[in-house]
Coordinates of C-alpha atoms in Angstrom, one line a residue:
Chain A
M61 CA -10.9 3.2 -0.1
R62 CA -14.6 3.7 -0.1
E63 CA -15.9 6.3 -2.4
T64 CA -18.0 8.8 -1.1
N65 CA -19.3 12.4 -1.7
I66 CA -19.6 13.1 2.0
P67 CA -16.5 15.4 3.0
L68 CA -13.8 14.1 5.2
Y69 CA -14.5 16.8 8.1
I70 CA -18.3 15.9 8.2
R71 CA -17.4 12.2 8.8
Y72 CA -15.1 13.3 11.5
I73 CA -17.4 15.4 13.3
V74 CA -20.3 13.1 13.2
T75 CA -17.7 10.2 14.6
A76 CA -16.6 12.6 17.3
I77 CA -20.1 13.5 18.3
L78 CA -21.3 10.0 18.3
L79 CA -18.0 9.1 20.4
T80 CA -18.4 11.7 23.0
S81 CA -22.2 11.1 23.5
F82 CA -21.5 7.4 24.0
L83 CA -18.8 8.2 26.6
F84 CA -21.3 10.6 28.5
I85 CA -23.9 8.0 28.5
G86 CA -21.5 5.2 29.6
F87 CA -20.0 7.7 32.5
F88 CA -23.6 8.7 33.6
I89 CA -24.7 5.0 33.7
T90 CA -21.5 3.6 35.4
N91 CA -21.4 6.5 37.9
S92 CA -25.1 6.8 38.9
N93 CA -25.1 3.3 39.8
I94 CA -28.3 2.2 38.0
L95 CA -27.2 -1.1 37.2
G96 CA -25.4 -1.8 40.3
R97 CA -21.8 -2.8 40.8
A98 CA -21.8 -6.3 39.3
H99 CA -22.9 -4.8 36.0
N100 CA -20.6 -1.8 36.1
T101 CA -17.7 -4.5 36.4
L102 CA -19.3 -6.2 33.4
I103 CA -19.3 -3.3 31.3
I104 CA -15.3 -2.7 32.1
Q105 CA -14.8 -6.3 31.4
I106 CA -16.5 -6.0 28.1
G107 CA -14.2 -3.2 27.2
F108 CA -11.0 -5.0 27.7
Y109 CA -12.2 -8.1 26.1
I110 CA -12.9 -5.8 23.1
I111 CA -9.3 -4.7 23.1
L112 CA -8.2 -8.4 23.5
S113 CA -10.5 -9.6 20.7
V114 CA -9.9 -6.7 18.3
S115 CA -6.1 -7.1 18.7
L116 CA -6.0 -10.8 18.3
N117 CA -8.3 -10.4 15.2
M118 CA -5.5 -8.4 13.7
V119 CA -3.3 -11.5 13.7
A120 CA -5.9 -14.1 13.5
G121 CA -8.3 -12.4 10.9
Y122 CA -6.2 -10.0 8.9
L123 CA -2.7 -11.7 8.9
G124 CA -4.3 -15.3 8.9
Q125 CA -2.2 -16.7 11.6
L126 CA -3.6 -18.5 14.5
P127 CA -1.6 -17.7 17.9
L128 CA -3.0 -19.3 21.1
G129 CA -0.6 -17.3 23.5
H130 CA -2.6 -13.9 23.7
A131 CA -3.0 -14.2 27.5
G132 CA 0.8 -14.3 27.6
F133 CA 1.1 -10.7 26.2
M134 CA -1.9 -10.0 28.5
A135 CA 0.1 -11.1 31.4
V136 CA 3.3 -9.4 30.7
G137 CA 1.4 -6.0 30.4
A138 CA -0.8 -6.7 33.5
Y139 CA 2.1 -7.3 35.6
S140 CA 4.3 -4.7 34.2
A141 CA 1.6 -2.1 34.7
S142 CA 0.8 -3.1 38.0
L143 CA 4.3 -3.1 39.5
F144 CA 4.8 0.3 38.0
W145 CA 1.3 1.4 39.5
R146 CA 2.3 0.0 42.7
L147 CA 5.5 2.1 43.0
G148 CA 3.3 5.3 42.6
I149 CA 6.1 7.6 41.9
L150 CA 4.3 9.8 39.6
P151 CA 1.1 11.7 40.5
S152 CA -2.2 9.9 39.7
F153 CA -3.0 10.9 36.1
S154 CA 0.3 10.5 34.5
N155 CA 0.8 7.4 36.7
I156 CA -2.0 5.8 34.7
I157 CA -0.9 6.6 31.3
V158 CA 2.8 5.9 31.8
G159 CA 1.8 2.7 33.3
L160 CA -0.4 1.8 30.2
I161 CA 2.2 2.9 27.9
I162 CA 4.9 0.6 29.8
S163 CA 2.5 -2.3 29.8
G164 CA 1.9 -1.8 26.0
I165 CA 5.5 -1.6 25.1
T166 CA 6.9 -4.6 27.4
A167 CA 4.1 -6.7 25.9
A168 CA 5.0 -5.7 22.3
I169 CA 8.8 -6.3 23.2
F170 CA 7.8 -9.9 24.1
G171 CA 5.7 -10.1 21.0
I172 CA 8.8 -9.2 18.9
I173 CA 10.9 -11.6 20.8
I174 CA 8.4 -14.5 20.4
G175 CA 7.1 -13.5 17.2
V176 CA 10.6 -13.6 15.3
P177 CA 11.2 -17.4 15.8
A178 CA 7.4 -18.3 16.1
L179 CA 6.2 -16.5 12.8
R180 CA 8.9 -18.8 10.7
L181 CA 6.3 -21.4 11.2
K182 CA 2.6 -21.5 10.0
G183 CA -0.7 -22.9 10.8
D184 CA -1.0 -25.3 13.7
Y185 CA 2.7 -25.3 14.4
L186 CA 2.4 -21.5 15.0
S187 CA -0.3 -22.2 17.4
I188 CA 1.4 -24.6 19.2
I189 CA 4.7 -22.6 19.6
T190 CA 2.6 -19.6 20.8
L191 CA 0.8 -21.7 23.1
G192 CA 3.9 -22.9 24.5
F193 CA 5.3 -19.4 24.8
G194 CA 2.1 -18.2 26.4
E195 CA 2.4 -21.0 29.3
I196 CA 6.3 -20.2 29.7
I197 CA 5.3 -16.6 30.6
R198 CA 2.7 -17.9 33.0
V199 CA 4.9 -20.4 34.7
V200 CA 7.9 -17.8 34.8
I201 CA 5.5 -15.1 36.5
N202 CA 4.4 -18.0 38.8
N203 CA 8.0 -18.5 40.1
L204 CA 9.4 -14.9 40.3
D205 CA 8.2 -14.9 43.8
N206 CA 10.2 -11.8 45.1
I207 CA 8.8 -9.7 42.3
T208 CA 5.3 -11.0 41.3
Y209 CA 4.6 -12.7 44.5
G210 CA 3.8 -15.7 42.5
A211 CA 0.7 -17.7 43.2
R212 CA 0.0 -15.8 46.3
G213 CA -1.1 -13.1 44.1
L214 CA 0.0 -9.3 43.5
L215 CA -2.1 -7.3 45.8
N216 CA -2.9 -3.6 46.2
I217 CA -3.1 -2.8 42.6
P218 CA -4.7 0.8 42.4
R219 CA -8.2 0.4 41.0
Y220 CA -7.6 2.8 37.7
S221 CA -9.9 1.2 35.5
T222 CA -12.8 3.5 35.4
F223 CA -15.3 3.5 32.5
T224 CA -13.7 6.5 30.9
L225 CA -10.2 5.0 30.7
V226 CA -11.5 1.8 29.5
Y227 CA -13.8 3.5 26.9
I228 CA -10.9 5.6 25.7
C229 CA -8.6 2.7 25.5
V230 CA -11.0 0.9 23.4
I231 CA -11.3 3.6 21.1
I232 CA -7.8 4.2 20.5
T233 CA -7.4 0.5 20.0
I234 CA -9.9 0.1 17.4
M235 CA -8.8 3.4 15.7
V236 CA -5.3 2.6 15.4
I237 CA -5.8 -0.7 14.1
H238 CA -8.2 0.4 11.6
L239 CA -6.0 3.2 10.5
I240 CA -3.2 0.9 10.0
M241 CA -5.5 -1.7 7.9
K242 CA -6.6 1.2 5.7
S243 CA -3.4 2.1 4.4
K244 CA -0.7 0.4 2.5
H245 CA 0.7 -1.5 5.5
G246 CA -2.7 -3.0 6.3
R247 CA -3.0 -4.0 2.3
A248 CA 0.1 -5.8 2.6
I249 CA -0.9 -7.8 5.9
I250 CA -4.1 -8.8 4.0
A251 CA -2.1 -9.7 0.9
I252 CA 0.1 -11.9 3.1
R253 CA -3.1 -13.6 4.3
D254 CA -4.5 -14.0 1.0
N255 CA -1.1 -15.5 -0.7
E256 CA 2.1 -14.9 1.2
I257 CA 4.3 -16.1 -1.9
A258 CA 2.5 -13.4 -4.1
A259 CA 2.9 -10.9 -1.4
R260 CA 6.6 -11.6 -1.5
S261 CA 7.0 -11.4 -5.0
C262 CA 5.1 -7.9 -5.0
G263 CA 8.0 -6.6 -2.8
V264 CA 6.1 -6.9 0.5
N265 CA 8.6 -7.6 3.2
V266 CA 6.7 -10.6 4.8
I267 CA 8.8 -11.2 7.8
Y268 CA 8.8 -7.4 8.8
Y269 CA 5.0 -7.2 8.4
K270 CA 4.3 -10.4 10.3
V271 CA 6.6 -9.4 13.3
F272 CA 4.9 -6.1 13.2
T273 CA 1.4 -7.2 13.4
F274 CA 2.2 -9.6 16.0
A275 CA 3.9 -6.9 18.0
V276 CA 0.9 -4.4 17.5
S277 CA -1.5 -7.2 18.5
A278 CA 0.8 -7.9 21.7
F279 CA 0.9 -3.9 22.5
F280 CA -2.9 -3.8 22.7
A281 CA -3.3 -7.1 24.4
G282 CA -0.7 -5.8 27.2
I283 CA -3.0 -2.9 27.5
A284 CA -5.9 -5.0 28.0
G285 CA -3.9 -6.9 30.4
A286 CA -3.2 -3.5 32.6
L287 CA -6.9 -2.5 32.5
M288 CA -8.0 -5.8 33.5
A289 CA -5.4 -5.6 36.6
G290 CA -6.7 -1.9 37.3
N291 CA -10.1 -3.4 37.3
Q292 CA -9.4 -6.6 39.7
G293 CA -6.8 -4.9 42.1
I294 CA -5.4 -8.1 42.6
L295 CA -3.3 -10.5 39.8
V296 CA -2.8 -14.2 40.1
P297 CA -0.8 -16.1 37.4
N298 CA -3.8 -18.3 36.8
N299 CA -5.7 -15.5 35.4
F300 CA -3.7 -15.6 32.4
D301 CA -3.9 -19.5 31.5
F302 CA -4.5 -21.5 28.3
M303 CA -8.3 -21.0 28.7
T304 CA -8.1 -17.4 28.7
S305 CA -6.2 -17.4 25.2
V306 CA -9.0 -19.9 23.9
N307 CA -11.6 -17.5 25.3
I308 CA -10.5 -14.8 23.4
L309 CA -9.8 -16.7 20.1
M310 CA -13.5 -17.8 20.5
I311 CA -14.8 -14.3 20.6
V312 CA -12.7 -13.5 17.6
V313 CA -14.1 -16.8 15.6
L314 CA -17.7 -16.0 16.7
G315 CA -17.4 -12.7 15.7
G316 CA -16.0 -13.3 12.3
M317 CA -12.4 -13.3 11.5
G318 CA -11.2 -10.4 9.8
S319 CA -14.1 -8.3 11.1
M320 CA -13.3 -5.7 13.9
F321 CA -17.1 -4.8 14.2
G322 CA -17.9 -8.7 14.7
S323 CA -15.3 -8.8 17.5
V324 CA -16.7 -6.1 19.4
I325 CA -20.4 -7.5 19.1
S326 CA -19.2 -11.1 20.0
S327 CA -17.0 -9.7 23.1
I328 CA -20.3 -7.9 24.4
V329 CA -22.4 -11.0 23.7
L330 CA -20.0 -13.6 25.1
I331 CA -18.9 -11.9 27.9
S332 CA -22.3 -10.5 29.0
L333 CA -24.1 -13.9 28.4
P334 CA -23.0 -15.9 31.3
V335 CA -24.2 -12.9 33.6
F336 CA -27.6 -12.7 32.1
L337 CA -27.9 -16.6 32.3
Q338 CA -27.2 -16.6 35.9
P339 CA -30.7 -17.4 37.1
L340 CA -30.4 -20.6 35.1
N341 CA -27.9 -21.8 37.4
E342 CA -26.1 -25.2 36.2
Y343 CA -27.9 -25.1 33.1
R344 CA -26.3 -21.8 32.0
M345 CA -23.1 -23.6 30.6
I346 CA -25.1 -25.8 28.5
I347 CA -27.0 -23.0 26.9
Y348 CA -23.8 -21.1 26.4
S349 CA -22.1 -23.9 24.6
L350 CA -25.3 -24.7 22.5
L351 CA -25.1 -21.3 21.7
L352 CA -21.8 -21.5 20.4
I353 CA -22.5 -24.7 18.5
V354 CA -25.7 -23.3 16.7
V355 CA -23.8 -20.2 15.7
M356 CA -21.1 -22.1 14.0
I357 CA -23.3 -24.5 12.4
F358 CA -25.6 -22.0 10.8
K359 CA -23.1 -19.3 10.4
P360 CA -19.6 -20.9 10.0
T361 CA -18.0 -17.5 9.2
G362 CA -19.1 -15.9 12.5
L363 CA -21.7 -13.5 13.4
M364 CA -20.5 -11.0 11.2
G365 CA -18.3 -12.8 8.6
S366 CA -16.0 -10.4 7.2
Y367 CA -18.7 -7.3 7.4
E368 CA -17.2 -4.2 8.8
F369 CA -19.6 -1.4 9.9
S370 CA -19.1 1.8 8.0
L371 CA -20.5 5.0 9.3
T372 CA -20.2 6.4 6.0
Y373 CA -22.3 4.1 4.4
F374 CA -25.0 4.7 7.3
L375 CA -24.9 8.3 6.5
E376 CA -25.1 7.9 2.9
K377 CA -28.2 5.7 3.2
I378 CA -29.8 8.5 5.3
G379 CA -28.7 11.1 3.0
I380 CA -30.1 9.5 -0.1
K381 CA -33.3 9.0 1.7
R382 CA -33.7 12.5 2.7
R383 CA -33.0 13.7 -1.0
E384 CA -35.9 11.3 -2.0
E385 CA -38.2 13.2 0.3
N386 CA -37.2 16.3 -0.7
V387 CA -38.2 15.1 -4.3
Chain B
M116 CA 26.7 -5.0 -24.3
S117 CA 25.3 -2.4 -22.0
N118 CA 21.5 -3.1 -22.4
I119 CA 21.5 -6.5 -20.9
V120 CA 19.0 -6.7 -18.2
I121 CA 19.7 -10.1 -16.6
E122 CA 22.6 -12.6 -17.2
C123 CA 22.9 -16.0 -16.0
K124 CA 26.4 -17.5 -16.0
N125 CA 26.7 -21.1 -15.7
L126 CA 23.8 -21.2 -13.4
G127 CA 23.0 -24.7 -11.7
I128 CA 21.1 -25.9 -8.7
D129 CA 20.7 -29.3 -7.0
F130 CA 18.1 -30.9 -5.0
G131 CA 19.7 -33.5 -2.9
G132 CA 21.3 -35.6 -5.4
L133 CA 19.0 -34.4 -8.5
T134 CA 20.5 -31.7 -10.5
A135 CA 17.6 -29.6 -11.6
V136 CA 19.3 -27.2 -13.8
D137 CA 22.8 -27.2 -14.8
N138 CA 25.0 -25.0 -16.7
F139 CA 22.5 -22.5 -17.7
N140 CA 23.6 -19.6 -19.6
K141 CA 21.4 -16.7 -20.8
S142 CA 21.3 -13.1 -21.2
I143 CA 18.4 -11.1 -21.9
K144 CA 18.4 -7.5 -23.5
S145 CA 15.9 -4.9 -22.5
S146 CA 12.9 -4.7 -24.5
Q147 CA 13.1 -8.0 -25.9
I148 CA 10.7 -11.0 -25.6
S149 CA 12.5 -14.4 -24.9
G150 CA 10.7 -17.8 -24.6
L151 CA 11.8 -20.6 -22.3
I152 CA 10.2 -23.8 -23.4
G153 CA 10.7 -27.4 -23.0
P154 CA 8.9 -30.7 -21.7
N155 CA 7.4 -31.0 -18.3
G156 CA 9.9 -31.3 -15.7
A157 CA 12.9 -29.6 -17.7
G158 CA 13.5 -27.1 -14.9
K159 CA 11.7 -24.2 -16.5
T160 CA 9.9 -23.0 -13.6
T161 CA 13.1 -23.8 -11.3
I162 CA 14.9 -21.1 -13.4
F163 CA 12.2 -18.5 -12.7
N164 CA 12.5 -19.5 -9.0
L165 CA 16.3 -18.8 -9.4
L166 CA 15.9 -15.5 -11.2
T167 CA 13.4 -14.4 -8.4
K168 CA 15.5 -15.6 -5.4
V169 CA 13.0 -18.2 -4.2
Y170 CA 15.8 -20.6 -4.6
K171 CA 19.6 -20.1 -4.0
P172 CA 21.7 -21.3 -6.8
T173 CA 24.3 -24.2 -6.1
R174 CA 26.5 -23.0 -8.8
G175 CA 27.0 -20.1 -10.9
S176 CA 25.7 -16.5 -10.5
I177 CA 23.0 -14.3 -11.8
L178 CA 23.9 -10.6 -12.8
F179 CA 21.2 -8.1 -12.6
N180 CA 22.3 -4.8 -14.4
G181 CA 25.7 -6.1 -14.2
N182 CA 25.3 -6.6 -10.3
D183 CA 25.7 -9.9 -8.6
T184 CA 22.3 -10.8 -6.9
K185 CA 24.0 -13.4 -4.7
N186 CA 23.1 -11.4 -1.4
M187 CA 19.6 -10.2 -2.6
S188 CA 16.2 -11.5 -1.1
I189 CA 12.9 -12.2 -2.8
T190 CA 11.7 -8.8 -1.8
S191 CA 15.0 -6.9 -2.8
I192 CA 15.1 -8.4 -6.1
N193 CA 11.6 -7.3 -6.6
K194 CA 12.6 -3.9 -5.8
A195 CA 15.5 -3.8 -8.1
G196 CA 13.2 -4.7 -10.8
V197 CA 12.2 -8.4 -11.3
A198 CA 8.4 -9.0 -11.3
R199 CA 7.0 -12.4 -12.1
T200 CA 3.6 -14.2 -12.5
F201 CA 2.8 -17.7 -11.4
Q202 CA 2.1 -20.8 -13.1
N203 CA -1.0 -21.4 -10.9
I204 CA -2.5 -18.0 -10.7
R205 CA -1.5 -16.4 -7.2
L206 CA -4.0 -13.4 -6.8
F207 CA -5.2 -11.8 -3.5
N208 CA -8.6 -13.3 -3.8
K209 CA -10.4 -11.5 -1.2
M210 CA -9.0 -8.2 -2.3
T211 CA -10.8 -6.0 -5.0
V212 CA -8.9 -5.7 -8.3
L213 CA -7.8 -2.2 -7.5
E214 CA -6.4 -3.3 -4.1
N215 CA -4.6 -6.1 -5.7
V216 CA -2.8 -3.6 -7.9
L217 CA -2.2 -1.3 -4.9
V218 CA -0.2 -4.1 -3.4
G219 CA 2.0 -4.2 -6.4
L220 CA 2.6 -0.5 -5.8
H221 CA 3.6 -1.1 -2.2
N222 CA 7.2 -0.2 -2.5
R223 CA 6.2 3.0 -4.7
T224 CA 3.8 4.3 -2.1
N225 CA 5.7 6.6 0.2
C226 CA 3.8 6.5 3.4
N227 CA 5.4 5.4 6.6
L228 CA 3.6 4.1 9.5
V229 CA 3.3 7.1 11.6
S230 CA 1.9 9.4 9.0
S231 CA -0.5 6.4 8.0
I232 CA -2.2 6.3 11.6
L233 CA -2.1 10.1 12.3
R234 CA -3.5 10.7 8.5
L235 CA -0.8 13.1 7.8
P236 CA -1.2 14.9 4.4
T237 CA 1.7 12.5 3.2
Y238 CA -0.9 9.7 3.5
F239 CA -3.6 11.2 1.5
R240 CA -1.1 12.3 -1.1
S241 CA 0.7 9.0 -1.6
E242 CA -2.7 7.1 -1.6
K243 CA -4.1 9.4 -4.1
K244 CA -1.1 9.0 -6.3
A245 CA -0.9 5.2 -6.0
K246 CA -4.7 5.0 -6.7
E247 CA -4.1 7.2 -10.1
I248 CA -1.4 5.0 -11.3
A249 CA -3.4 1.8 -10.7
L250 CA -6.3 2.9 -12.4
N251 CA -4.1 4.0 -15.4
L252 CA -2.5 0.6 -15.3
L253 CA -6.0 -1.0 -15.3
E254 CA -7.2 1.3 -17.8
I255 CA -4.3 0.1 -20.2
F256 CA -5.6 -3.6 -19.6
D257 CA -9.3 -2.8 -19.8
M258 CA -10.1 -3.5 -16.5
K259 CA -10.8 -0.1 -15.2
D260 CA -14.6 -0.7 -15.0
I261 CA -14.2 -3.8 -12.7
Y262 CA -11.8 -2.3 -10.4
K263 CA -14.3 -2.8 -7.3
E264 CA -15.0 -6.4 -8.2
N265 CA -13.2 -9.3 -6.1
A266 CA -10.3 -10.8 -7.7
G267 CA -11.5 -14.2 -6.8
N268 CA -14.7 -13.8 -8.9
L269 CA -12.9 -12.9 -12.0
S270 CA -12.9 -15.1 -14.9
Y271 CA -9.8 -16.9 -15.7
G272 CA -8.3 -14.9 -18.6
T273 CA -8.9 -11.6 -16.7
Q274 CA -7.3 -13.0 -13.5
R275 CA -4.0 -13.8 -15.5
K276 CA -4.4 -10.3 -16.9
L277 CA -4.6 -8.8 -13.4
E278 CA -1.6 -10.9 -12.3
I279 CA 0.4 -9.4 -14.9
T280 CA -0.9 -5.7 -14.3
R281 CA 0.1 -6.2 -10.5
A282 CA 3.6 -7.6 -11.6
L283 CA 3.8 -4.4 -13.7
A284 CA 2.8 -2.2 -11.0
T285 CA 6.1 -3.0 -9.3
S286 CA 7.7 -1.1 -12.1
P287 CA 9.9 -4.0 -13.2
K288 CA 12.9 -3.9 -15.6
I289 CA 12.1 -7.6 -16.6
L290 CA 8.9 -9.4 -16.3
L291 CA 8.8 -13.2 -16.0
L292 CA 5.5 -14.8 -17.2
D293 CA 5.1 -18.4 -16.0
E294 CA 2.8 -20.1 -18.5
P295 CA 0.3 -17.2 -19.0
A296 CA -1.7 -19.1 -21.6
A297 CA -2.2 -22.2 -19.5
G298 CA -5.8 -23.3 -19.6
M299 CA -6.8 -20.3 -22.0
N300 CA -9.1 -20.8 -25.0
P301 CA -7.7 -20.0 -28.4
K302 CA -9.5 -16.5 -28.3
E303 CA -8.1 -15.6 -24.9
T304 CA -4.5 -16.8 -25.9
E305 CA -4.9 -14.4 -28.8
D306 CA -5.7 -11.5 -26.4
L307 CA -2.9 -12.5 -24.1
M308 CA -0.6 -12.4 -27.1
E309 CA -1.9 -8.7 -27.8
T310 CA -1.2 -7.8 -24.1
I311 CA 2.2 -8.8 -24.0
K312 CA 3.3 -7.1 -27.2
K313 CA 1.4 -4.0 -25.7
I314 CA 3.3 -4.6 -22.5
Q315 CA 6.6 -4.6 -24.7
N316 CA 5.5 -1.4 -26.8
D317 CA 4.5 0.5 -23.9
F318 CA 6.6 -0.2 -21.0
K319 CA 10.0 -1.0 -22.8
I320 CA 10.7 -3.8 -20.5
A321 CA 12.4 -7.2 -21.0
I322 CA 10.2 -10.1 -21.1
L323 CA 10.8 -13.7 -20.4
L324 CA 8.1 -16.3 -20.7
I325 CA 7.8 -20.0 -20.2
E326 CA 4.8 -21.3 -22.4
H327 CA 3.6 -24.7 -24.0
D328 CA 1.4 -22.9 -26.6
M329 CA 3.9 -23.0 -29.7
K330 CA 1.6 -20.6 -31.5
L331 CA 2.1 -17.9 -28.8
V332 CA 5.7 -18.7 -28.3
M333 CA 6.5 -18.6 -32.2
G334 CA 4.5 -15.5 -32.5
I335 CA 5.9 -13.0 -30.4
C336 CA 9.3 -14.3 -29.0
S337 CA 12.4 -13.0 -30.8
E338 CA 14.6 -15.4 -29.1
I339 CA 13.7 -19.0 -27.8
T340 CA 15.7 -21.3 -25.3
V341 CA 14.9 -24.8 -25.3
L342 CA 15.3 -26.7 -22.0
N343 CA 15.5 -30.5 -21.4
Y344 CA 16.6 -32.3 -18.1
G345 CA 17.8 -29.1 -16.8
K346 CA 20.3 -28.4 -19.7
I347 CA 20.0 -26.0 -22.5
I348 CA 19.6 -28.1 -25.9
A349 CA 19.0 -25.2 -28.2
N350 CA 18.8 -21.4 -28.4
G351 CA 18.1 -19.2 -31.2
L352 CA 15.5 -17.5 -33.4
P353 CA 12.1 -19.4 -33.6
I354 CA 12.5 -20.6 -37.1
E355 CA 15.9 -22.1 -36.0
I356 CA 14.2 -24.0 -33.1
Q357 CA 11.5 -25.3 -35.1
N358 CA 13.7 -27.0 -37.4
N359 CA 16.3 -28.2 -34.7
Q360 CA 16.7 -31.8 -34.7
K361 CA 17.3 -31.9 -31.0
V362 CA 14.3 -30.0 -29.8
I363 CA 12.0 -32.3 -32.1
E364 CA 13.7 -35.3 -30.2
A365 CA 13.1 -33.9 -27.0
Y366 CA 9.4 -33.4 -27.7
L367 CA 8.5 -36.1 -29.9
G368 CA 11.4 -38.7 -29.1
K369 CA 13.7 -40.3 -31.5
G370 CA 12.3 -42.1 -34.4
E371 CA 13.2 -45.5 -35.5
E372 CA 15.6 -45.8 -38.5
I373 CA 13.5 -46.9 -41.3
A374 CA 15.3 -49.0 -44.0

């Protein structure tokens, strides 16, 4: 709803130029192997953690509920995409796309199945019930031995997760969630967070929007799971245990609940930090934890609070400065 | 009569063994301001919750525009045209004033999910129209210049006004105001009286209000219902209520017989 004098098409063009240039820079860096294999993997890992945290942020930050079963949706997406990819019935490119869509849709269906009963509850009760569902999904996958190969692990998953694919998925995720949030649907979601009873008496269908948000969040978690599978080439159910959900939640809280920009920044920081602290050996987990504590003490709302990066605002700043120089 | 907006017939609700409201009969005509008064715990807010479908009645029925509202939900009764405010203000504190009103316009903004995500022309058209309506409403209530402000930062009186504006944004046929003057100083109460009169004049809708401020109730209501222990003890014009013995007893208690 920000008012600006900059026409829409200029903002679109600037955004498109920036996004494509980032794509080329990233593509060049990952393909020319300047950073080495470990860091290339790290970049891809950051990518799907951005998708995970941004999608969790939609439920935790915008809708104001605290689910702890995000890894469950990720698992559903990862396994459904991997199983489809392994079949290899379609040529490579369409195989990737269809696999991703399947992973998102299956995860979203699970999101709806879990969301309908779970979202009747609020607060810590919701956290516990989603935690339970997340664990159920993991245990079921562990025991469906003839389909998922259980604890032995699902092997030979084609390694589709290149930088380009992950990058495009990240951009689509952020854009779709942003566009939803900046419409009447997004306003309804935030209204539910701020005051559910008031939202209801304004004619907002609370149950619909809660389940909808949950489903969208699960959809993207599923895609992130698929990207993770395509990155690792092997899946074991323990990839999706409770700690994974907690890690994602930690990223969201550290970045600032309700700030997508915060989720992106804190994904980058928290995922790359352990790698960069590697030279410190056993001290690295202490420093990592201390850092979290320090941030939470001095910035309890998270790194970014509820700040949202706005390119328009940035452009306006530059524009105004130029005008002053001219005068 | 045909212009009755809402009609309660033998309405009653029990909470466990406690009868909160019993045998409540009242009909409200369009473009009429009626008041609902009574001592604390008389069941006034319970009636609001019944009218807005927060509670399901144990007995009796509510007719809205002649239709039974038995199967309606909170959302659908709002769509049909019943809007309310709350005793303790319930605004969307982290949203701006404008956004608060836009949420009120939720069901009048015709833009489905697909056109929102793809930013089709429908999106821009509906957003522009909603924003226009919202700004118009805000202008009527002198809040246009603060539309960018966060709702949580407003003064108490303005928050009340915003809550009423948001309720009006849903284009109701009846507006239920739950203690709109609670916690206001005399100046703010006077402004509120003007606002309520203005709503009735401009929007031609029925208003039902719960209030403890007798000056306000007696000043603007054309009909007053008095409730005590969940039952109607009096119903009539303000002047009749003022002199009603039962009402005086309910508020002040029965006097000792003096020889």
